PDB file of C-alpha atoms in Angstrom:
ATOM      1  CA  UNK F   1       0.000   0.000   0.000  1.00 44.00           C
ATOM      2  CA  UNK F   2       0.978   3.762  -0.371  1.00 45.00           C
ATOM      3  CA  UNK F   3       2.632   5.987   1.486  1.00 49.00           C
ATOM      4  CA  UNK F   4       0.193   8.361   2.255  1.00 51.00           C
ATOM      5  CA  UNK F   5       0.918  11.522   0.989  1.00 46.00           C
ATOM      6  CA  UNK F   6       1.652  14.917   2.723  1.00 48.00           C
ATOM      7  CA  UNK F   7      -0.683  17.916   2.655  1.00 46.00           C
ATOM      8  CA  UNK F   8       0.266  20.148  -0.370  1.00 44.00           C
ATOM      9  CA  UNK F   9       2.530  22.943   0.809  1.00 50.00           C
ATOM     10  CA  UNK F  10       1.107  26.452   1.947  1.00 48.00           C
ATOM     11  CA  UNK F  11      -1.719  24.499   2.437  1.00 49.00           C
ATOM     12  CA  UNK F  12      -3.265  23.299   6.211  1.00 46.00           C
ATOM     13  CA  UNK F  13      -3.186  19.807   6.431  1.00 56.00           C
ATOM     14  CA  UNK F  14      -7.076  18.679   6.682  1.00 69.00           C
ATOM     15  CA  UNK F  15      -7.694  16.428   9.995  1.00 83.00           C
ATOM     16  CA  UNK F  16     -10.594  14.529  11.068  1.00 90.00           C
ATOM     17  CA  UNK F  17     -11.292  11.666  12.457  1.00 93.00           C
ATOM     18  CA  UNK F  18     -11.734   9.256   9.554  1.00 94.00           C
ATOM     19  CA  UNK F  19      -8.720  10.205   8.009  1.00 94.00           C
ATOM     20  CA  UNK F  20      -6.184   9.943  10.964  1.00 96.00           C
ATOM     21  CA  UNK F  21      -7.854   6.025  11.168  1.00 97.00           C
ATOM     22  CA  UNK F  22      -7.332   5.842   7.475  1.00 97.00           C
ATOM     23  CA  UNK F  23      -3.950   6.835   7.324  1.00 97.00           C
ATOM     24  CA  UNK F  24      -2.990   4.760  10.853  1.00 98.00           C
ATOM     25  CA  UNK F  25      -4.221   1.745   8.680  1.00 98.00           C
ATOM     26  CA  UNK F  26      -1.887   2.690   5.550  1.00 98.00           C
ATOM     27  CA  UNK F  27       1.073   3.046   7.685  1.00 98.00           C
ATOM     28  CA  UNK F  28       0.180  -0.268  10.031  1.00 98.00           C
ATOM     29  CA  UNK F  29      -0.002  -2.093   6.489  1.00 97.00           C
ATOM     30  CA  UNK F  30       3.078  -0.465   5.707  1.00 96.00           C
ATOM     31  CA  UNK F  31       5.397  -1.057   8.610  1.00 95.00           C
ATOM     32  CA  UNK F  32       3.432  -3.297  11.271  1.00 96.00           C
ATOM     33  CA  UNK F  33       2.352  -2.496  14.297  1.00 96.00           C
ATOM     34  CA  UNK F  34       5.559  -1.727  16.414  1.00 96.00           C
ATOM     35  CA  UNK F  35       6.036   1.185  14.015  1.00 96.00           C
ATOM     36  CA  UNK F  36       3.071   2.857  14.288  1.00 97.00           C
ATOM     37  CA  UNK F  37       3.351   5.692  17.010  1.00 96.00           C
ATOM     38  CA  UNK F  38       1.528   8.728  17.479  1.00 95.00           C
ATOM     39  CA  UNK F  39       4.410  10.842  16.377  1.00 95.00           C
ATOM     40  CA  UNK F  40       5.148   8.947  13.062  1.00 96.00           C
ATOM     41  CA  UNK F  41       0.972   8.775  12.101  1.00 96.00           C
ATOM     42  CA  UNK F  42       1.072  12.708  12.538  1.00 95.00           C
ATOM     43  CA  UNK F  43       4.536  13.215  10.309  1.00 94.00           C
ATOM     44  CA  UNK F  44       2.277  11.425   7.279  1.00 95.00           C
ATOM     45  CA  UNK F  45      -0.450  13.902   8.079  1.00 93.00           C
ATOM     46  CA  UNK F  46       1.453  17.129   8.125  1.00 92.00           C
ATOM     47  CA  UNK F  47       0.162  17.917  11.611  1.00 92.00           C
ATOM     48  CA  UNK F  48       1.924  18.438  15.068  1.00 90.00           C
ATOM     49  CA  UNK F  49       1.635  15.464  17.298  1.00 87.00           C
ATOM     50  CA  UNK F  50      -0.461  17.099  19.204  1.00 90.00           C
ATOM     51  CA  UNK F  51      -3.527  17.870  17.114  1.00 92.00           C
ATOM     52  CA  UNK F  52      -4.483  14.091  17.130  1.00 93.00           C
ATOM     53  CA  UNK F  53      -5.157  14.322  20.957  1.00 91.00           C
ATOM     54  CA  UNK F  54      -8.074  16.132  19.204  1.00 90.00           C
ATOM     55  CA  UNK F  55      -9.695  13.265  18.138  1.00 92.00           C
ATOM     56  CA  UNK F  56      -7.740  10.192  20.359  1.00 95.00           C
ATOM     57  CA  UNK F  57      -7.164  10.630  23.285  1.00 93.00           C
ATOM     58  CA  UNK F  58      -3.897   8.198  23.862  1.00 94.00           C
ATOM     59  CA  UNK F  59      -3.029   5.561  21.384  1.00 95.00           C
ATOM     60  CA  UNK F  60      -5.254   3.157  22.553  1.00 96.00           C
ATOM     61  CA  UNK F  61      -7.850   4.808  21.893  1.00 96.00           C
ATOM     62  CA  UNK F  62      -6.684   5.358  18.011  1.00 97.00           C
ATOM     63  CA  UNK F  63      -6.142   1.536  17.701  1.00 98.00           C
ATOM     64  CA  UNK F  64      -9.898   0.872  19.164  1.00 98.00           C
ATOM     65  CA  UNK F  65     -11.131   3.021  16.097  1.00 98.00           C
ATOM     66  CA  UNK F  66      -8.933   0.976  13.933  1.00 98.00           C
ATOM     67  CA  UNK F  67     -10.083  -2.545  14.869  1.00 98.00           C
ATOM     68  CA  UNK F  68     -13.830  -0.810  14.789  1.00 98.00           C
ATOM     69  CA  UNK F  69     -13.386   0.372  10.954  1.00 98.00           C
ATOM     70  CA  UNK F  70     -11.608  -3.267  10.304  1.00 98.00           C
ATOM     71  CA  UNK F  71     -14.397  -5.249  11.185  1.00 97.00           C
ATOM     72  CA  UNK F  72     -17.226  -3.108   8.974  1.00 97.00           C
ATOM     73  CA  UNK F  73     -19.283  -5.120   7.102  1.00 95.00           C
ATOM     74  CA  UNK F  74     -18.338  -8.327   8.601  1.00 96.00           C
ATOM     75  CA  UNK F  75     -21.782  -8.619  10.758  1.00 95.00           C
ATOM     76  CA  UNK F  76     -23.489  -9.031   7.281  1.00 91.00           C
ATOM     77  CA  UNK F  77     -21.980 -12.021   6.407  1.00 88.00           C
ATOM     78  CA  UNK F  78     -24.450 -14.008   7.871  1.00 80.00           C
ATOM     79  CA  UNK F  79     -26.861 -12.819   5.464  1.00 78.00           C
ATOM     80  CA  UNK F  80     -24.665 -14.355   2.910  1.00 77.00           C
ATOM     81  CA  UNK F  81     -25.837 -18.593   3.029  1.00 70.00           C
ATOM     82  CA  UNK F  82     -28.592 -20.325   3.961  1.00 58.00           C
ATOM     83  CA  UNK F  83     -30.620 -18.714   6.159  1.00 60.00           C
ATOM     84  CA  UNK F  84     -31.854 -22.147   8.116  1.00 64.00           C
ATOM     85  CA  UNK F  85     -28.524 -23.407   9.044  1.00 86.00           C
ATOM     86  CA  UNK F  86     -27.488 -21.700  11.656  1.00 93.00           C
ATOM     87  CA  UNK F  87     -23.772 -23.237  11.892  1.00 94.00           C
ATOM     88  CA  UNK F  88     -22.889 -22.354   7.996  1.00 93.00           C
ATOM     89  CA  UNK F  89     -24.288 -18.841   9.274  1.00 94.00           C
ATOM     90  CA  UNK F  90     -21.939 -18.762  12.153  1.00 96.00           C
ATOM     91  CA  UNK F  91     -19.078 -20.425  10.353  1.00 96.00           C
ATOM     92  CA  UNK F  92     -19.761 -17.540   7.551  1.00 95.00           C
ATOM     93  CA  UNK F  93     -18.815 -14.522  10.414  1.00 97.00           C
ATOM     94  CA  UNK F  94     -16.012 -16.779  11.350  1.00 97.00           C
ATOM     95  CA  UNK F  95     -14.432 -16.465   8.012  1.00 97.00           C
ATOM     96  CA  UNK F  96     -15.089 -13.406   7.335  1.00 97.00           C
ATOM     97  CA  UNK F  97     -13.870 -11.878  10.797  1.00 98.00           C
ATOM     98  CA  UNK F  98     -10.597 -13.906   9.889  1.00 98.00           C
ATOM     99  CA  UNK F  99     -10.348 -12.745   6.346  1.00 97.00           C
ATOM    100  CA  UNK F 100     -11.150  -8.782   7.843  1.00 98.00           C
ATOM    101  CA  UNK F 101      -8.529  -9.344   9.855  1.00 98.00           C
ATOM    102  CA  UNK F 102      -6.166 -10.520   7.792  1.00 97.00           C
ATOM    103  CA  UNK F 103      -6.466  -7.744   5.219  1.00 97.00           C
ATOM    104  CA  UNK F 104      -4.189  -5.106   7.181  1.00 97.00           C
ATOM    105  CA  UNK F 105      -0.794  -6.452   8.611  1.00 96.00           C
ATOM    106  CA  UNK F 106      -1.166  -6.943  12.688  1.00 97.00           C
ATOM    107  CA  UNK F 107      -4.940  -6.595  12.265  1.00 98.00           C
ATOM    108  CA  UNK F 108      -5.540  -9.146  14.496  1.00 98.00           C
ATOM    109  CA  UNK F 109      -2.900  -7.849  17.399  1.00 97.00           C
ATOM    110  CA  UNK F 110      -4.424  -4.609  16.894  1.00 97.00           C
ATOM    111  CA  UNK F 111      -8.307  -6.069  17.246  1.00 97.00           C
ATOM    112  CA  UNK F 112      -7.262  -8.658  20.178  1.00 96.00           C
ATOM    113  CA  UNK F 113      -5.670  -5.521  21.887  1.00 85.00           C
ATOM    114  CA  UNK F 114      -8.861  -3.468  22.073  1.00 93.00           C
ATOM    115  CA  UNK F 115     -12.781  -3.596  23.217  1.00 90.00           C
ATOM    116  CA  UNK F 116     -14.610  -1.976  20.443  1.00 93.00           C
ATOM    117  CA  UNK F 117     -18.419  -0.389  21.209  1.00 95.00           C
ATOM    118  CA  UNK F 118     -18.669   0.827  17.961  1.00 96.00           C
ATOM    119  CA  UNK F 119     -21.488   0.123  15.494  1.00 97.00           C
ATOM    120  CA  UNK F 120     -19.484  -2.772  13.492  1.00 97.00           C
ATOM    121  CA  UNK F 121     -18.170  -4.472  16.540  1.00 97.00           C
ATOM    122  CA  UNK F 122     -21.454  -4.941  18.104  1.00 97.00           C
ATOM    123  CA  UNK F 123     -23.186  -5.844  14.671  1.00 97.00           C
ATOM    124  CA  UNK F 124     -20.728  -8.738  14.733  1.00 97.00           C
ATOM    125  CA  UNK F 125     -21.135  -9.846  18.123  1.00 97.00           C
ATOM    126  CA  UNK F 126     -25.062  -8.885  17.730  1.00 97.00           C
ATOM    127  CA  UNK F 127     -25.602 -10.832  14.249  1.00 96.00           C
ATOM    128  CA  UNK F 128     -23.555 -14.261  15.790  1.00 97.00           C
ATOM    129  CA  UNK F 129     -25.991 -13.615  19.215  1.00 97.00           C
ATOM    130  CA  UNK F 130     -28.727 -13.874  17.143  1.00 95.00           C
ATOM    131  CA  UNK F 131     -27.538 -16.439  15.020  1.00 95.00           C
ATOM    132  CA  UNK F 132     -27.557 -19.006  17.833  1.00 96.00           C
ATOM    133  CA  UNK F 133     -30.784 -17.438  20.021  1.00 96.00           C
ATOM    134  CA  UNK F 134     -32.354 -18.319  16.781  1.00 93.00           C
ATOM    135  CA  UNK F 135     -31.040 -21.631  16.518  1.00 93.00           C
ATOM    136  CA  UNK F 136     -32.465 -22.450  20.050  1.00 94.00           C
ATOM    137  CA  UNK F 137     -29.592 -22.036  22.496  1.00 96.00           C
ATOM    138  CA  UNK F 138     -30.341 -20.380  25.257  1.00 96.00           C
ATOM    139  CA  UNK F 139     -29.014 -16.766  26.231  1.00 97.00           C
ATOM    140  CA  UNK F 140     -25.793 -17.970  28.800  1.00 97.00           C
ATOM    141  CA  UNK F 141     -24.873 -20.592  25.796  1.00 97.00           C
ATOM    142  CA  UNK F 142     -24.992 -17.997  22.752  1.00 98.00           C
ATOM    143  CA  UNK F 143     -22.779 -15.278  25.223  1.00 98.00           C
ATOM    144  CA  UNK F 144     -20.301 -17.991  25.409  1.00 98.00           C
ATOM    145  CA  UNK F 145     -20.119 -19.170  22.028  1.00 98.00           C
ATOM    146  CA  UNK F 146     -19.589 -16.321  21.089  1.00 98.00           C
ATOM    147  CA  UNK F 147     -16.811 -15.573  23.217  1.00 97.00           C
ATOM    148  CA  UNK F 148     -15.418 -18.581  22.089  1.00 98.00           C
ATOM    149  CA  UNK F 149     -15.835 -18.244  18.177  1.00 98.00           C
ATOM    150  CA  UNK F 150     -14.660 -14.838  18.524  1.00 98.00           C
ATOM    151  CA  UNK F 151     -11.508 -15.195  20.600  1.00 97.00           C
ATOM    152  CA  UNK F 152     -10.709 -18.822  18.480  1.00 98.00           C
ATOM    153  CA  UNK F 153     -10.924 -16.559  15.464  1.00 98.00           C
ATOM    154  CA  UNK F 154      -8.494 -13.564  16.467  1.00 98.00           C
ATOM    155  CA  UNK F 155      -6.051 -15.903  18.062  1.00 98.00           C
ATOM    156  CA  UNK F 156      -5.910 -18.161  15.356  1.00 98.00           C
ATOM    157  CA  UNK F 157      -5.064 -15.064  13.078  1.00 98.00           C
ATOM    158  CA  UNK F 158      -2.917 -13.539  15.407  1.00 96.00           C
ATOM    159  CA  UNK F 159      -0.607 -16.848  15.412  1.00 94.00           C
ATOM    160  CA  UNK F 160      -1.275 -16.743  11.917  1.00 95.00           C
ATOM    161  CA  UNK F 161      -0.092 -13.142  11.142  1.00 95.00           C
ATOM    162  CA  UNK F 162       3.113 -13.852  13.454  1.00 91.00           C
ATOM    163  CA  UNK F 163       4.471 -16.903  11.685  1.00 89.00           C
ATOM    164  CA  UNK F 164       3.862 -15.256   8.137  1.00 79.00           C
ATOM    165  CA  UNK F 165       5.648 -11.696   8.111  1.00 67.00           C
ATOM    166  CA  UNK F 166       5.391  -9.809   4.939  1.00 58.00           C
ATOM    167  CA  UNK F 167       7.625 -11.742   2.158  1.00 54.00           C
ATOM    168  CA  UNK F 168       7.842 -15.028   4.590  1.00 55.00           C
ATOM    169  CA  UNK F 169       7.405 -18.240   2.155  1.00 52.00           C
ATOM    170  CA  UNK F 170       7.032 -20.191   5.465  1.00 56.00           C
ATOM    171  CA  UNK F 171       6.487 -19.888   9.207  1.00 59.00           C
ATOM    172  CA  UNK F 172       9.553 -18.407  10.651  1.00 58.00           C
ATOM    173  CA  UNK F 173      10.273 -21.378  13.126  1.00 67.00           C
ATOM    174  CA  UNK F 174       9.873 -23.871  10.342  1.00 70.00           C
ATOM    175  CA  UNK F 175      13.295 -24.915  10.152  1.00 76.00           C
ATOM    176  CA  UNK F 176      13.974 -23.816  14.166  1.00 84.00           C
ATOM    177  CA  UNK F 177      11.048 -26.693  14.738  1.00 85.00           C
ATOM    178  CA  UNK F 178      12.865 -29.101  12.453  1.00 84.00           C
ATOM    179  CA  UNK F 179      15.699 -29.174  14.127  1.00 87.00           C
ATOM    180  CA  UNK F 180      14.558 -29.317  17.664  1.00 90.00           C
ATOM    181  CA  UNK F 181      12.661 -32.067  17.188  1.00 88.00           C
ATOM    182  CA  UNK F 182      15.210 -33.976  14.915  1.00 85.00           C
ATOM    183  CA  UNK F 183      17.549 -33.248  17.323  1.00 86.00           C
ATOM    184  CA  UNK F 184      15.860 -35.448  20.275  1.00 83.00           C
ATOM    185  CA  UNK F 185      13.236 -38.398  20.595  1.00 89.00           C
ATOM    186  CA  UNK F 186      10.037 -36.676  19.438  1.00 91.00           C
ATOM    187  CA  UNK F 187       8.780 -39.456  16.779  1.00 93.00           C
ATOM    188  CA  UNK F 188       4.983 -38.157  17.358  1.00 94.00           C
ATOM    189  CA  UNK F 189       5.983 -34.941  16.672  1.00 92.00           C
ATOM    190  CA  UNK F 190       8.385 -36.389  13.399  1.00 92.00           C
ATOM    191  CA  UNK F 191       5.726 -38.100  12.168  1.00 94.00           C
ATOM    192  CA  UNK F 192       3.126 -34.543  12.079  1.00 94.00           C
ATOM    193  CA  UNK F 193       5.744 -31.911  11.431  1.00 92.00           C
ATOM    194  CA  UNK F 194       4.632 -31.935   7.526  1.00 91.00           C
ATOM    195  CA  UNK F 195       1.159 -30.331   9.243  1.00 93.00           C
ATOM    196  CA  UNK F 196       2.632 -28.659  12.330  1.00 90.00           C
ATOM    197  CA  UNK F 197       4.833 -26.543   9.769  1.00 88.00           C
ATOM    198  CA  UNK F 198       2.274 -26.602   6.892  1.00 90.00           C
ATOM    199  CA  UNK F 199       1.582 -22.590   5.870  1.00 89.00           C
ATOM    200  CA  UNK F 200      -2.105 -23.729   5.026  1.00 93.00           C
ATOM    201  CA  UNK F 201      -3.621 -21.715   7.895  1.00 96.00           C
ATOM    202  CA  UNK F 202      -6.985 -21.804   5.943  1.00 97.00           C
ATOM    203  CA  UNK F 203      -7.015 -25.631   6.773  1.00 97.00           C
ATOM    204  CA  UNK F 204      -5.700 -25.071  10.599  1.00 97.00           C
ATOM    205  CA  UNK F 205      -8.180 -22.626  11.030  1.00 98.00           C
ATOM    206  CA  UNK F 206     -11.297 -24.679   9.300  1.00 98.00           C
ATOM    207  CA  UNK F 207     -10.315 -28.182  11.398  1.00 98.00           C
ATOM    208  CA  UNK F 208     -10.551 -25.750  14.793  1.00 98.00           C
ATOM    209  CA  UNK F 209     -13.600 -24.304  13.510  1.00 98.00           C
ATOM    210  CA  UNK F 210     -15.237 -27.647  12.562  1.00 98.00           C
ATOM    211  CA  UNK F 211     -14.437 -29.057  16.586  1.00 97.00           C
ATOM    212  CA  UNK F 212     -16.077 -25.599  18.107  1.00 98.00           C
ATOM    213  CA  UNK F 213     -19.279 -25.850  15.731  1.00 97.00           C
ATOM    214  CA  UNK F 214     -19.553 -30.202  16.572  1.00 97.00           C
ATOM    215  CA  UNK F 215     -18.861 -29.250  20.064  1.00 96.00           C
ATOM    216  CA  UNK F 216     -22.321 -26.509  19.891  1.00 96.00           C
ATOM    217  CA  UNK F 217     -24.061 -28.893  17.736  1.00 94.00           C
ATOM    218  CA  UNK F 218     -23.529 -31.438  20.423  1.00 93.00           C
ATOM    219  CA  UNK F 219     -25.097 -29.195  23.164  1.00 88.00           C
ATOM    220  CA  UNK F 220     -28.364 -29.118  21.582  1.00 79.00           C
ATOM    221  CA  UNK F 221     -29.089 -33.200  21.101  1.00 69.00           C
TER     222      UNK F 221
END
């Protein structure tokens, strides 16, 4: 992605709110999230440091807004399959929390970092509620399954995210892992490492999904 670009000169920089989360995402893509600081997002505005505090607070606040705008649209993704199955409905915001995620380098240590109240957040949290009220679990049961679809879902990525850096063919600890374990009396371990070091996160994450969805499925016989 871009560098984004400074205000033209003699002219005031333009600051609001959207674009300061805009531009945090550009330069997160950019140069991950141990780059990002307060000081550096306002150098790629053309603004003072200080002007930011306008709209955020501390930094914390900044990266709340960014997981919010991450996560729009992904509360309609329910809407996307078969209305009467409620686990392809929940295993549809699954995905496409994942994929959201997924689109901006760190997203997911930037969303697991923060507690969103924002209008996409809760439309998530509201749709996948709803999703399993509807599907007959009771009110305690859908709270927690969501917790736990949710949280599987952002730690999965952030794993995900941390073993694949940008350019990274495979996980970083690939060969570390090979090593260790041919270096010792592991044959379990030798026998799985094709799949403990595969890079197909898509069929990690799916298998882990699949055991969560059997495991709600099995609550309601």
């Amino acid at each position: 992605m871009s560098t984004p670009s400074s205000p033209a000169r003699g002219r005031p920089a333009r600051l609001d709110r959207a674009r300061t989360v805009r531009t945090a995402l550009d330069l997160l893509d950019e140069s991950g999230l141990d780059a990002l600081t307060m000081r550096r997002l306002a150098q790629a505005m053309g603004v003072q440091a200080g002007a930011l505090y306008r709209y955020f607070a501390t930094k914390q606040d900044l990266l709340t807004a960014m997981a919010e705008h991450m996560v729009e649209g992904v509360a309609d993704a329910a809407g996307r399959t078969a209305e009467g199955d409620w686990s392809r409905r929940a295993a549809c915001l699954a995905r496409a929390l994942r994929t959201a995620l997924l689109v901006h380098r760190d997203g997911a240590r930037v969303y697991a970092g923060t507690h969103a109240t924002g209008p996409h957040t809760l439309g998530l949290a509201d749709s996948l509620v709803g999703v399993l009220r509807a599907a007959g679990f009771g009110d305690d049961e859908s709270a927690r399954a969501l917790y736990s679809l949710v949280n599987f879902t952002v730690g999965h990525t952030l794993e995900e995210q941390a073993a694949l850096r940008p350019g990274d063919r495979e996980p970083a600890d690939a060969g570390v892992l090979h090593e260790a374990v041919a270096a010792g009396a592991y044959p379990h371990l030798a026998a799985t490492l094709p799949v403990l070091t595969s890079t197909d996160f898509t069929a990690h994450f799916e298998f882990g999904l699949r055991l969560l969805l059997d495991g709600l499925r099995a609550l309601r016989r």
